[in-house]
Tab-separated table of C-alpha atoms in Angstrom:
chain	number	residue	atom	x	y	z
A	1	UNK	CA	-19.544	-1.374	-6.379
A	2	UNK	CA	-18.760	-0.568	-2.801
A	3	UNK	CA	-14.904	-0.564	-2.008
A	4	UNK	CA	-13.219	-1.655	1.077
A	5	UNK	CA	-14.875	0.086	4.026
A	6	UNK	CA	-13.064	1.059	6.950
A	7	UNK	CA	-14.400	2.555	10.401
A	8	UNK	CA	-13.693	4.923	12.028
A	9	UNK	CA	-12.099	7.315	9.837
A	10	UNK	CA	-10.636	8.805	12.659
A	11	UNK	CA	-9.989	7.880	16.282
A	12	UNK	CA	-8.428	10.073	19.030
A	13	UNK	CA	-7.979	8.151	22.350
A	14	UNK	CA	-5.896	8.287	25.540
A	15	UNK	CA	-2.764	6.091	26.109
A	16	UNK	CA	-3.716	2.793	27.602
A	17	UNK	CA	-7.091	2.645	25.969
A	18	UNK	CA	-8.142	-0.204	23.653
A	19	UNK	CA	-8.648	0.650	20.178
A	20	UNK	CA	-10.748	-1.131	17.639
A	21	UNK	CA	-10.232	-0.553	14.028
A	22	UNK	CA	-12.791	-2.337	11.644
A	23	UNK	CA	-12.652	-3.209	7.932
A	24	UNK	CA	-15.366	-4.487	5.225
A	25	UNK	CA	-13.543	-6.019	2.338
A	26	UNK	CA	-15.041	-6.147	-1.220
A	27	UNK	CA	-17.582	-8.980	-1.523
A	28	UNK	CA	-15.824	-12.048	-3.090
A	29	UNK	CA	-12.414	-11.083	-2.395
A	30	UNK	CA	-10.397	-13.834	-0.560
A	31	UNK	CA	-7.658	-11.951	0.687
A	32	UNK	CA	-7.472	-9.209	3.288
A	33	UNK	CA	-4.471	-7.189	4.513
A	34	UNK	CA	-3.826	-4.646	7.276
A	35	UNK	CA	-1.056	-2.007	6.723
A	36	UNK	CA	0.348	0.899	8.900
A	37	UNK	CA	1.393	4.012	7.530
A	38	UNK	CA	3.930	6.207	9.499
A	39	UNK	CA	6.427	8.999	8.669
A	40	UNK	CA	9.282	6.748	9.702
A	41	UNK	CA	8.487	3.412	8.229
A	42	UNK	CA	6.145	4.241	5.377
A	43	UNK	CA	3.588	1.812	4.526
A	44	UNK	CA	3.990	-1.567	6.031
A	45	UNK	CA	2.063	-4.998	6.231
A	46	UNK	CA	1.243	-5.934	9.441
A	47	UNK	CA	-1.036	-9.029	8.703
A	48	UNK	CA	-2.891	-10.850	5.976
A	49	UNK	CA	-5.863	-13.569	5.784
A	50	UNK	CA	-6.940	-15.910	3.209
A	51	UNK	CA	-10.216	-17.240	3.526
A	52	UNK	CA	-10.657	-15.578	6.980
A	53	UNK	CA	-7.369	-17.576	7.992
A	54	UNK	CA	-4.369	-15.492	9.292
A	55	UNK	CA	-1.264	-16.723	6.969
A	56	UNK	CA	1.356	-13.964	7.818
A	57	UNK	CA	1.464	-11.945	10.977
A	58	UNK	CA	5.189	-11.443	10.997
A	59	UNK	CA	4.711	-7.661	10.356
A	60	UNK	CA	2.690	-7.228	13.834
A	61	UNK	CA	4.700	-4.961	15.853
A	62	UNK	CA	3.808	-6.644	19.518
A	63	UNK	CA	1.607	-8.520	21.353
A	64	UNK	CA	-0.543	-5.619	21.956
A	65	UNK	CA	-1.762	-5.822	18.387
A	66	UNK	CA	-4.325	-8.551	17.225
A	67	UNK	CA	-6.377	-9.093	14.322
A	68	UNK	CA	-9.301	-11.231	13.748
A	69	UNK	CA	-11.554	-12.235	10.757
A	70	UNK	CA	-14.877	-13.978	11.914
A	71	UNK	CA	-16.243	-13.962	8.557
A	72	UNK	CA	-15.660	-13.145	4.989
A	73	UNK	CA	-16.962	-9.654	5.162
A	74	UNK	CA	-15.494	-8.475	8.521
A	75	UNK	CA	-12.129	-7.810	10.232
A	76	UNK	CA	-10.860	-6.001	13.168
A	77	UNK	CA	-7.554	-4.759	14.198
A	78	UNK	CA	-7.315	-4.325	17.938
A	79	UNK	CA	-4.667	-2.254	20.036
A	80	UNK	CA	-4.462	-3.133	23.808
A	81	UNK	CA	-3.300	-1.256	25.615
A	82	UNK	CA	-2.500	1.629	23.076
A	83	UNK	CA	0.428	3.800	23.256
A	84	UNK	CA	1.376	7.137	21.631
A	85	UNK	CA	3.893	5.376	19.154
A	86	UNK	CA	0.725	3.646	17.511
A	87	UNK	CA	-0.365	6.741	16.259
A	88	UNK	CA	-0.404	6.215	12.446
A	89	UNK	CA	-2.753	5.661	9.498
A	90	UNK	CA	-4.133	2.068	9.239
A	91	UNK	CA	-5.215	0.863	6.021
A	92	UNK	CA	-7.226	-2.210	4.968
A	93	UNK	CA	-6.942	-3.677	1.591
A	94	UNK	CA	-8.435	-6.685	-0.230
A	95	UNK	CA	-7.796	-8.615	-3.324
A	96	UNK	CA	-9.575	-11.503	-5.299
A	97	UNK	CA	-6.990	-13.921	-5.667
A	98	UNK	CA	-3.856	-15.662	-5.161
A	99	UNK	CA	-1.851	-14.500	-8.007
A	100	UNK	CA	0.651	-11.711	-7.454
A	101	UNK	CA	-0.519	-9.467	-10.283
A	102	UNK	CA	-4.050	-9.062	-8.761
A	103	UNK	CA	-4.012	-5.575	-7.138
A	104	UNK	CA	-4.931	-4.984	-3.798
A	105	UNK	CA	-7.822	-2.539	-3.155
A	106	UNK	CA	-7.512	-0.265	-0.188
A	107	UNK	CA	-9.714	1.490	2.088
A	108	UNK	CA	-9.346	5.092	2.853
A	109	UNK	CA	-7.774	4.371	6.159
A	110	UNK	CA	-8.216	4.984	9.951
A	111	UNK	CA	-6.231	7.889	11.270
A	112	UNK	CA	-5.305	6.907	14.800
A	113	UNK	CA	-4.028	9.269	17.382
A	114	UNK	CA	-3.013	8.069	20.918
A	115	UNK	CA	-2.544	10.979	23.393
B	1	UNK	CA	16.650	-3.278	5.392
B	2	UNK	CA	14.656	-1.178	2.545
B	3	UNK	CA	13.829	-3.682	-0.149
B	4	UNK	CA	12.098	-0.804	-2.169
B	5	UNK	CA	13.500	2.548	-2.480
B	6	UNK	CA	12.287	5.785	-3.847
B	7	UNK	CA	15.168	8.122	-3.429
B	8	UNK	CA	13.233	11.401	-4.750
B	9	UNK	CA	10.740	12.532	-2.236
B	10	UNK	CA	9.115	15.006	-4.603
B	11	UNK	CA	9.027	16.083	-8.248
B	12	UNK	CA	7.595	19.197	-10.190
B	13	UNK	CA	6.569	19.090	-13.540
B	14	UNK	CA	4.554	21.212	-16.059
B	15	UNK	CA	1.496	20.257	-17.538
B	16	UNK	CA	1.918	18.512	-20.763
B	17	UNK	CA	5.359	17.222	-20.221
B	18	UNK	CA	6.774	13.992	-19.201
B	19	UNK	CA	6.917	12.950	-15.401
B	20	UNK	CA	9.472	10.057	-14.849
B	21	UNK	CA	9.251	8.456	-11.338
B	22	UNK	CA	11.927	6.043	-10.169
B	23	UNK	CA	12.273	3.091	-7.950
B	24	UNK	CA	15.268	0.562	-6.921
B	25	UNK	CA	14.918	-2.678	-5.356
B	26	UNK	CA	17.071	-5.262	-3.694
B	27	UNK	CA	14.801	-8.246	-3.449
B	28	UNK	CA	15.361	-10.371	-6.538
B	29	UNK	CA	12.456	-12.735	-5.677
B	30	UNK	CA	9.803	-10.218	-6.285
B	31	UNK	CA	7.146	-11.783	-9.117
B	32	UNK	CA	5.598	-8.397	-9.917
B	33	UNK	CA	6.140	-4.613	-9.450
B	34	UNK	CA	3.068	-2.359	-8.990
B	35	UNK	CA	2.616	1.461	-9.038
B	36	UNK	CA	0.020	2.881	-6.800
B	37	UNK	CA	-1.312	6.398	-6.681
B	38	UNK	CA	-2.464	7.831	-3.439
B	39	UNK	CA	-4.366	11.164	-2.761
B	40	UNK	CA	-4.506	12.903	0.616
B	41	UNK	CA	-7.108	11.358	2.947
B	42	UNK	CA	-7.597	8.490	0.526
B	43	UNK	CA	-6.240	5.031	0.210
B	44	UNK	CA	-3.491	3.803	-2.301
B	45	UNK	CA	-5.192	3.099	-5.690
B	46	UNK	CA	-3.725	0.690	-8.032
B	47	UNK	CA	-2.103	2.275	-11.263
B	48	UNK	CA	-0.271	-0.295	-13.247
B	49	UNK	CA	1.785	-3.349	-12.657
B	50	UNK	CA	4.721	-5.238	-14.437
B	51	UNK	CA	5.782	-8.801	-14.362
B	52	UNK	CA	9.267	-9.542	-13.414
B	53	UNK	CA	9.877	-11.215	-16.779
B	54	UNK	CA	8.698	-8.344	-18.620
B	55	UNK	CA	10.703	-5.066	-19.473
B	56	UNK	CA	7.862	-2.826	-20.466
B	57	UNK	CA	3.992	-2.297	-19.797
B	58	UNK	CA	2.002	0.457	-21.070
B	59	UNK	CA	-1.707	1.758	-20.168
B	60	UNK	CA	-2.650	4.846	-21.876
B	61	UNK	CA	-0.605	7.601	-20.491
B	62	UNK	CA	1.329	5.451	-18.092
B	63	UNK	CA	4.142	3.210	-18.987
B	64	UNK	CA	6.372	1.220	-16.484
B	65	UNK	CA	9.886	0.068	-17.576
B	66	UNK	CA	11.896	-2.537	-15.568
B	67	UNK	CA	15.503	-3.058	-15.750
B	68	UNK	CA	16.196	-6.402	-13.888
B	69	UNK	CA	20.061	-6.143	-14.274
B	70	UNK	CA	20.073	-2.708	-12.662
B	71	UNK	CA	17.129	-3.883	-10.075
B	72	UNK	CA	15.362	-0.501	-11.336
B	73	UNK	CA	11.911	0.426	-12.417
B	74	UNK	CA	10.449	3.617	-13.691
B	75	UNK	CA	6.915	5.147	-14.136
B	76	UNK	CA	6.593	7.409	-17.117
B	77	UNK	CA	3.291	9.593	-17.451
B	78	UNK	CA	2.990	11.395	-20.897
B	79	UNK	CA	1.295	13.983	-21.065
B	80	UNK	CA	1.036	14.810	-17.343
B	81	UNK	CA	-1.853	16.376	-16.180
B	82	UNK	CA	-2.640	18.551	-13.009
B	83	UNK	CA	-4.949	15.599	-11.709
B	84	UNK	CA	-1.906	13.496	-11.625
B	85	UNK	CA	-0.761	15.223	-8.882
B	86	UNK	CA	-0.548	12.964	-5.717
B	87	UNK	CA	2.089	10.583	-3.804
B	88	UNK	CA	3.225	7.712	-6.178
B	89	UNK	CA	4.239	4.564	-4.429
B	90	UNK	CA	5.986	1.694	-6.229
B	91	UNK	CA	5.843	-1.984	-4.714
B	92	UNK	CA	7.148	-5.228	-5.150
B	93	UNK	CA	5.328	-8.330	-4.417
B	94	UNK	CA	5.981	-12.073	-3.795
B	95	UNK	CA	3.528	-14.634	-2.153
B	96	UNK	CA	0.796	-11.891	-1.791
B	97	UNK	CA	2.920	-9.727	0.252
B	98	UNK	CA	3.352	-6.121	-1.101
B	99	UNK	CA	6.548	-4.172	-0.056
B	100	UNK	CA	6.208	-0.417	-0.516
B	101	UNK	CA	8.545	2.277	-1.280
B	102	UNK	CA	8.466	5.544	0.533
B	103	UNK	CA	6.782	7.321	-2.074
B	104	UNK	CA	7.387	10.314	-4.429
B	105	UNK	CA	5.185	13.507	-4.380
B	106	UNK	CA	4.410	14.505	-7.720
B	107	UNK	CA	3.118	18.062	-8.585
B	108	UNK	CA	1.864	18.916	-12.081
B	109	UNK	CA	1.512	22.580	-12.582
B	110	UNK	CA	-0.587	24.211	-15.061
């Protein structure tokens, strides 16, 4: 079975540009999560969706960040305008159900570098 | 406010010996605790979990212990293998939100 698929794997862009990260969750998974990993803050949850509806976006750092899930098989995380401090690895994860013991399955991440 | 802490950034162990990775937490509301393993350039992979009402869970070479009174959990790997070399994250979860520790890099040498 295909796991969580993220694209692109690497993105290098200049400050001020719009960045769009993409995620395809595992089919049948009702929950989708976006995380950011940095040296300073480790792995932190940005936002998560249940059945395509955003449930908790309290981890989104600023209004420059936005996330959408137009259907069950696709989500985007957008940064506009991007800044050098947004450089990080962004992970998408999905899980099948609402019970907390159901593990989240992670994609391999997008390494974002803002120059 | 770090709700989940892994105070040892790295651990080196010889093949065949036991690896013990430790994790402390402050949030008493966590329902489950999970351990994830991460290789370079890959996403974290789920390893093992434990309910907050249990004190031990075992899966093959991996055992997780939970001490609620001390707010401490540990992951034991016996015997350790070179393929276990990775970064290990512990995480607490409640209401579908995972809170991760900063990770411990385990190196298992032949």
